[in-house]
Amino acid sequence: MRLSKNAKASGKDAKMKIGFIGLGNMGGGMAANLAKAGHEVHAFDLSGEALARAGEAGCHPVSDAAEAVNNMEVVVTMLPAGAHVRKVYEYEVIINANPGTLVIDCSTIDVDSARDVATMAEAKGLVPVDAPVSGGIAAANGGTLTFMVGGSDDGFKRAEPILADMGKAVIHAGGNGAGQAAKICNNMLLGASMVATCETFKMAEKLGLDLQNFYDISSKASGQNWSMTSYCPVPGVGPQSPADNGYEGGFAAALMLKDLRLAMEAAESAGADVPMGAEAAKLYEQYAEAQGQGGKDFSGIINMLDKG
Ligand code: NAD
């Protein structure tokens, strides 16, 4: 695993012709940051509104995916799920990209799809890299994402400066699919630790503890974790977080559920025993789907754990 400290500086030099497909909540900000860094960004999305926003942000909107791939040095995709990525690769990227083109998929998808599209791309002489992100919409807009990269050393070396223009850290996790593997392992840990943090604060409350006082203790004791000290699920406690905004914004519970499901699939196919991850997946399914709270921030699950 390699952490690039100087990627930001090197990214300032080479200006590239980049095709960007998928200009939604995340991709919109990411494409805008590439344009801001001086790259020529040919942007495509099925949504006319997303295309118009990309145009206002300095990208060149194009009328179909083929145009965002033809004669580009780099193609970046930021799509909802594995099925979209497979389709866009099969029908657009593989057919239209010139040999040698660097193709970077930043979507969060299953490891098998990531490896399959990489194999297809390599067979056409392209250089594939999976580079899913940690960080939500604010980080995408602010250019402070963390990228976990799967691909060859050459692919990583070429992708690093481009990704650095959209993020604060670019880390090589291993061969193709390793970026996705690292992402779902990280998010399984995040989902489980958020649920554990939520239930702990609820229990502390029932035991009569003052929650700010408990935070002061636990954040300096062995229970300290990111869900508590960077993203506290209790309003008014810890740093500013979605809890202080009615659990709006941040990272949607539906996306946490998506990642936990990907983690469960990967655990099954790798033969890994993940009882805590499985419990978190069950609880997020209940919160996001049965209770219809998928649009709320994932820390809002604290409200489901409240027996009153
Ligand atoms: P989104 O739904 O807002 O955006 C996806 C975009 O892809 C949409 O604008 C859609 O029109 C476009 N699209 C779909 N199929 C297309 C096609 N064939 N051609 C062109 N455009 C197409 O999703 P998002 O929130 O931007 O998330 C994108 C990816 O990033 C997902 O894989 C998600 O899991 C991951 N992610 C999201 C967040 C977050 O906080 N939103 C955080 C980390 C990772």
Coordinates of C-alpha atoms and ligand atoms in Angstrom, one line a residue:
M1 CA 0.0 0.0 0.0
R2 CA 1.4 3.4 -0.9
L3 CA 0.3 6.9 0.2
S4 CA 1.1 9.7 -2.1
K5 CA 2.1 12.8 -0.3
N6 CA 3.2 14.8 -3.4
A7 CA 0.4 13.8 -5.7
K8 CA -1.2 17.3 -5.4
A9 CA 2.0 19.0 -6.5
S10 CA 2.5 16.7 -9.5
G11 CA -1.1 17.1 -10.5
K12 CA -0.6 20.8 -11.1
D13 CA 1.7 20.0 -14.2
A14 CA 0.1 17.8 -16.9
K15 CA -3.1 19.1 -18.3
M16 CA -5.1 16.3 -19.9
K17 CA -8.1 15.7 -22.2
I18 CA -10.5 13.9 -19.8
G19 CA -13.9 12.3 -20.5
F20 CA -16.1 12.3 -17.4
I21 CA -19.3 10.1 -17.4
G22 CA -21.7 10.4 -14.4
L23 CA -22.2 14.0 -13.1
G24 CA -24.5 13.3 -10.2
N25 CA -24.1 14.3 -6.5
M26 CA -20.4 13.2 -6.5
G27 CA -19.3 13.3 -10.1
G28 CA -20.6 16.8 -10.6
G29 CA -18.2 18.3 -8.1
M30 CA -15.3 16.0 -9.1
A31 CA -15.6 16.9 -12.8
A32 CA -15.7 20.6 -11.8
N33 CA -12.5 20.2 -9.8
L34 CA -10.7 18.6 -12.8
A35 CA -11.8 21.6 -14.9
K36 CA -10.7 24.0 -12.2
A37 CA -7.3 22.3 -12.2
G38 CA -7.0 23.2 -15.9
H39 CA -7.9 19.9 -17.6
E40 CA -10.1 19.8 -20.7
V41 CA -13.1 17.9 -19.3
H42 CA -15.6 16.5 -21.8
A43 CA -18.6 15.7 -19.5
F44 CA -21.6 13.4 -20.1
D45 CA -24.6 12.4 -18.0
L46 CA -28.1 11.1 -19.0
S47 CA -29.5 14.0 -17.0
G48 CA -29.8 17.3 -18.9
E49 CA -29.7 19.3 -15.6
A50 CA -26.5 17.6 -14.5
L51 CA -24.9 18.4 -17.9
A52 CA -25.9 22.0 -17.7
R53 CA -24.4 22.3 -14.2
A54 CA -21.1 20.8 -15.5
G55 CA -21.1 23.4 -18.3
E56 CA -21.5 26.2 -15.7
A57 CA -18.6 24.6 -13.7
G58 CA -16.2 24.9 -16.7
C59 CA -16.6 21.5 -18.3
H60 CA -17.5 20.9 -22.0
P61 CA -20.9 19.1 -22.0
V62 CA -21.2 16.5 -24.7
S63 CA -24.3 14.9 -26.2
D64 CA -23.4 11.2 -25.7
A65 CA -21.1 8.9 -23.9
A66 CA -19.1 8.0 -27.0
E67 CA -18.1 11.7 -27.3
A68 CA -16.8 11.6 -23.8
V69 CA -14.6 8.7 -24.7
N70 CA -13.4 9.3 -28.3
N71 CA -9.8 10.6 -28.4
M72 CA -9.5 11.2 -24.7
E73 CA -6.3 10.5 -22.7
V74 CA -8.3 9.6 -19.6
V75 CA -11.9 8.5 -19.0
V76 CA -13.4 8.8 -15.5
T77 CA -16.7 7.2 -14.6
M78 CA -18.8 8.0 -11.4
L79 CA -21.9 5.9 -11.7
P80 CA -24.5 4.5 -9.3
A81 CA -23.7 0.8 -9.3
G82 CA -22.0 -2.2 -10.9
A83 CA -24.6 -2.8 -13.6
H84 CA -24.2 0.8 -14.8
V85 CA -20.5 0.5 -14.9
R86 CA -20.6 -2.8 -16.8
K87 CA -23.0 -1.3 -19.4
V88 CA -21.0 1.9 -19.9
Y89 CA -17.7 0.0 -20.2
E90 CA -19.2 -2.7 -22.5
Y91 CA -21.1 -0.4 -24.9
E92 CA -19.1 2.9 -24.7
V93 CA -15.6 2.8 -23.2
I94 CA -14.2 -0.4 -24.6
I95 CA -15.5 0.3 -28.1
N96 CA -14.6 3.9 -28.3
A97 CA -11.4 4.4 -26.3
N98 CA -8.0 4.5 -28.1
P99 CA -5.5 1.9 -26.9
G100 CA -3.4 3.2 -24.1
T101 CA -6.2 5.3 -22.6
L102 CA -6.3 5.4 -18.8
V103 CA -9.8 4.4 -17.6
I104 CA -10.6 5.2 -14.0
D105 CA -13.8 4.0 -12.4
C106 CA -14.5 6.0 -9.2
S107 CA -18.0 4.4 -8.5
T108 CA -18.5 2.1 -5.5
I109 CA -19.2 -1.3 -7.1
D110 CA -18.8 -5.0 -6.3
V111 CA -15.3 -6.4 -6.6
D112 CA -16.3 -9.0 -9.3
S113 CA -17.6 -6.3 -11.6
A114 CA -14.5 -4.1 -11.0
R115 CA -12.3 -7.1 -12.0
D116 CA -14.4 -8.0 -15.0
V117 CA -14.4 -4.5 -16.6
A118 CA -10.7 -4.3 -15.9
T119 CA -10.1 -7.6 -17.8
M120 CA -12.2 -6.3 -20.7
A121 CA -10.4 -3.0 -20.8
E122 CA -7.0 -4.6 -20.7
A123 CA -7.9 -6.9 -23.5
K124 CA -8.5 -3.8 -25.6
G125 CA -5.1 -2.3 -24.6
L126 CA -6.6 0.2 -22.2
V127 CA -5.1 0.9 -18.7
P128 CA -7.9 0.2 -16.1
V129 CA -7.9 1.5 -12.5
D130 CA -10.7 1.2 -9.9
A131 CA -10.6 4.2 -7.5
P132 CA -13.6 4.4 -5.2
V133 CA -13.8 7.3 -2.8
S134 CA -14.2 7.9 0.9
G135 CA -15.9 11.2 1.7
G136 CA -19.3 12.5 0.8
I137 CA -20.7 15.3 -1.4
A138 CA -19.0 18.1 0.5
A139 CA -15.6 16.3 0.0
A140 CA -16.4 15.8 -3.7
N141 CA -17.2 19.5 -4.1
G142 CA -14.3 20.6 -1.9
G143 CA -11.7 18.3 -3.6
T144 CA -10.9 16.5 -0.4
L145 CA -11.8 12.9 -1.2
T146 CA -9.7 9.9 -0.3
F147 CA -9.1 7.6 -3.2
M148 CA -8.4 3.8 -2.8
V149 CA -6.8 2.6 -6.0
G150 CA -6.7 -0.9 -7.5
G151 CA -4.6 -1.4 -10.6
S152 CA -1.1 -1.9 -12.0
D153 CA 1.9 0.2 -10.8
D154 CA 1.8 1.9 -14.2
G155 CA -2.0 2.6 -13.9
F156 CA -1.6 3.9 -10.4
K157 CA 1.3 6.2 -11.5
R158 CA -0.8 7.7 -14.3
A159 CA -4.0 8.0 -12.2
E160 CA -2.4 9.5 -9.1
P161 CA -2.0 13.2 -10.3
I162 CA -5.5 13.2 -11.8
L163 CA -7.0 11.8 -8.7
A164 CA -5.0 14.3 -6.6
D165 CA -6.8 17.1 -8.4
M166 CA -10.0 15.8 -6.8
G167 CA -8.8 14.6 -3.4
K168 CA -6.5 14.9 -0.4
A169 CA -5.1 11.4 -0.4
V170 CA -4.5 8.8 -3.1
I171 CA -3.6 5.3 -1.9
H172 CA -2.5 2.3 -3.9
A173 CA -4.3 -0.7 -2.4
G174 CA -3.1 -3.4 -4.9
G175 CA -4.2 -4.9 -8.2
N176 CA -7.5 -4.4 -10.0
G177 CA -10.4 -4.7 -7.6
A178 CA -8.3 -3.9 -4.6
G179 CA -9.6 -0.4 -4.4
Q180 CA -13.2 -1.7 -4.2
A181 CA -12.2 -4.3 -1.6
A182 CA -10.6 -1.7 0.6
K183 CA -13.6 0.6 0.3
I184 CA -16.1 -2.0 1.3
C185 CA -14.0 -3.3 4.2
N186 CA -13.6 0.3 5.4
N187 CA -17.3 1.0 5.1
M188 CA -18.3 -2.2 6.8
L189 CA -16.2 -1.1 9.8
L190 CA -17.8 2.4 9.6
G191 CA -21.3 1.0 9.6
A192 CA -20.7 -1.3 12.5
S193 CA -18.8 1.4 14.5
M194 CA -21.6 3.9 13.9
V195 CA -24.3 1.5 15.2
A196 CA -22.1 0.7 18.2
T197 CA -21.5 4.4 18.9
C198 CA -25.3 5.2 18.6
E199 CA -26.4 2.4 20.9
T200 CA -23.7 3.4 23.4
F201 CA -24.9 7.0 23.6
K202 CA -28.5 5.8 24.0
M203 CA -27.5 3.5 26.8
A204 CA -25.4 6.3 28.5
E205 CA -28.6 8.4 28.4
K206 CA -30.7 5.7 30.0
L207 CA -28.1 5.3 32.7
G208 CA -28.5 8.9 33.5
L209 CA -25.2 10.2 32.2
D210 CA -24.8 13.7 30.8
L211 CA -24.0 13.0 27.1
Q212 CA -21.5 15.8 26.7
N213 CA -19.7 14.6 29.8
F214 CA -19.8 11.0 28.5
Y215 CA -18.3 12.3 25.2
D216 CA -15.5 14.1 27.1
I217 CA -14.7 10.8 28.8
S218 CA -15.1 8.3 26.0
S219 CA -13.4 10.5 23.4
K220 CA -10.3 10.3 25.5
A221 CA -10.7 6.7 26.6
S222 CA -10.5 3.4 24.8
G223 CA -14.0 3.7 23.2
Q224 CA -12.9 6.6 21.0
N225 CA -13.6 6.1 17.3
W226 CA -14.2 8.2 14.2
S227 CA -18.0 7.9 14.4
M228 CA -17.9 9.5 17.8
T229 CA -15.2 12.1 17.5
S230 CA -15.5 13.2 13.9
Y231 CA -19.2 12.5 13.2
C232 CA -21.0 12.4 16.5
P233 CA -24.6 11.1 16.1
V234 CA -25.8 13.1 19.1
P235 CA -26.9 16.7 18.3
G236 CA -24.9 19.4 20.1
V237 CA -22.2 17.0 21.2
G238 CA -18.7 16.8 19.5
P239 CA -17.8 18.7 16.3
Q240 CA -20.5 19.9 13.9
S241 CA -22.1 16.9 12.1
P242 CA -25.3 16.0 10.3
A243 CA -26.9 15.3 13.7
D244 CA -26.8 19.1 14.2
N245 CA -28.8 19.5 11.0
G246 CA -31.7 17.1 11.6
Y247 CA -29.6 14.2 10.1
E248 CA -29.7 15.9 6.6
G249 CA -26.7 16.0 4.3
G250 CA -23.7 13.9 4.8
F251 CA -23.7 10.2 3.8
A252 CA -27.2 8.8 3.1
A253 CA -28.3 5.7 5.0
A254 CA -29.3 4.2 1.6
L255 CA -25.7 4.4 0.4
M256 CA -24.5 2.9 3.7
L257 CA -26.9 0.0 3.1
K258 CA -25.6 -0.3 -0.5
D259 CA -22.0 -0.6 0.7
L260 CA -22.9 -3.1 3.5
R261 CA -24.7 -5.3 1.0
L262 CA -21.6 -5.2 -1.2
A263 CA -19.6 -6.1 1.9
M264 CA -21.9 -9.1 2.6
E265 CA -21.6 -10.3 -1.0
A266 CA -17.8 -10.0 -0.8
A267 CA -17.6 -11.8 2.6
E268 CA -19.7 -14.6 1.2
S269 CA -17.6 -15.1 -1.9
A270 CA -14.3 -14.8 0.1
G271 CA -15.5 -17.0 2.9
A272 CA -15.0 -14.3 5.6
D273 CA -16.9 -14.5 8.9
V274 CA -18.4 -11.0 9.5
P275 CA -21.1 -11.2 12.3
M276 CA -20.8 -7.5 13.3
G277 CA -21.0 -6.4 9.6
A278 CA -24.0 -8.6 9.1
E279 CA -25.8 -7.2 12.1
A280 CA -25.0 -3.6 10.8
A281 CA -26.4 -4.6 7.4
K282 CA -29.6 -5.9 9.0
L283 CA -30.1 -2.7 11.0
Y284 CA -29.4 -0.4 8.1
E285 CA -31.9 -2.4 6.0
Q286 CA -34.5 -1.8 8.7
Y287 CA -33.7 1.9 9.0
A288 CA -33.3 2.8 5.3
E289 CA -36.0 0.5 3.8
A290 CA -38.5 -0.7 6.4
Q291 CA -38.6 2.7 8.1
G292 CA -38.2 4.6 4.9
Q293 CA -35.2 6.7 6.2
G294 CA -32.8 6.0 3.3
G295 CA -32.4 9.7 2.5
K296 CA -31.3 10.6 6.0
D297 CA -27.7 10.7 7.0
F298 CA -26.5 7.3 8.2
S299 CA -25.9 8.6 11.8
G300 CA -29.7 9.0 12.0
I301 CA -29.9 5.3 12.8
I302 CA -29.6 6.5 16.4
N303 CA -33.2 7.5 16.3
M304 CA -34.2 3.9 15.5
L305 CA -32.3 2.6 18.5
D306 CA -34.5 4.8 20.8
K307 CA -37.0 2.6 22.6
G308 CA -38.4 5.8 24.2
Ligands
NAD1 P1 -25.9 9.9 -8.3 O1 -27.1 9.0 -8.5 O2 -26.2 11.3 -7.7 O3 -25.2 10.1 -9.7 C1 -25.0 9.1 -10.7 C2 -25.1 9.8 -12.0 O4 -24.9 8.8 -13.0 C3 -26.5 10.4 -12.3 O5 -26.4 11.8 -12.6 C4 -27.0 9.6 -13.5 O6 -27.8 10.3 -14.4 C5 -25.7 9.2 -14.1 N1 -25.8 8.0 -15.0 C6 -26.4 6.8 -14.7 N2 -26.3 6.0 -15.8 C7 -25.6 6.7 -16.7 C8 -25.1 6.4 -18.1 N3 -25.4 5.2 -18.6 N4 -24.5 7.3 -18.7 C9 -24.3 8.5 -18.2 N5 -24.7 8.9 -16.9 C10 -25.3 8.0 -16.2 O7 -24.9 9.1 -7.4 P2 -23.7 9.7 -6.5 O8 -24.2 10.0 -5.1 O9 -23.0 10.7 -7.3 O10 -22.8 8.4 -6.4 C11 -22.0 7.9 -7.4 C12 -21.2 6.8 -6.9 O11 -20.4 7.2 -5.8 C13 -22.0 5.6 -6.4 O12 -21.4 4.4 -6.8 C14 -22.0 5.8 -4.9 O13 -22.1 4.6 -4.1 C15 -20.6 6.4 -4.7 N6 -20.4 7.2 -3.5 C16 -21.4 8.2 -3.2 C17 -21.2 9.0 -2.0 C18 -22.2 10.0 -1.6 O14 -22.1 10.5 -0.5 N7 -23.2 10.4 -2.5 C19 -20.0 8.8 -1.2 C20 -19.0 7.9 -1.6 C21 -19.3 7.1 -2.7

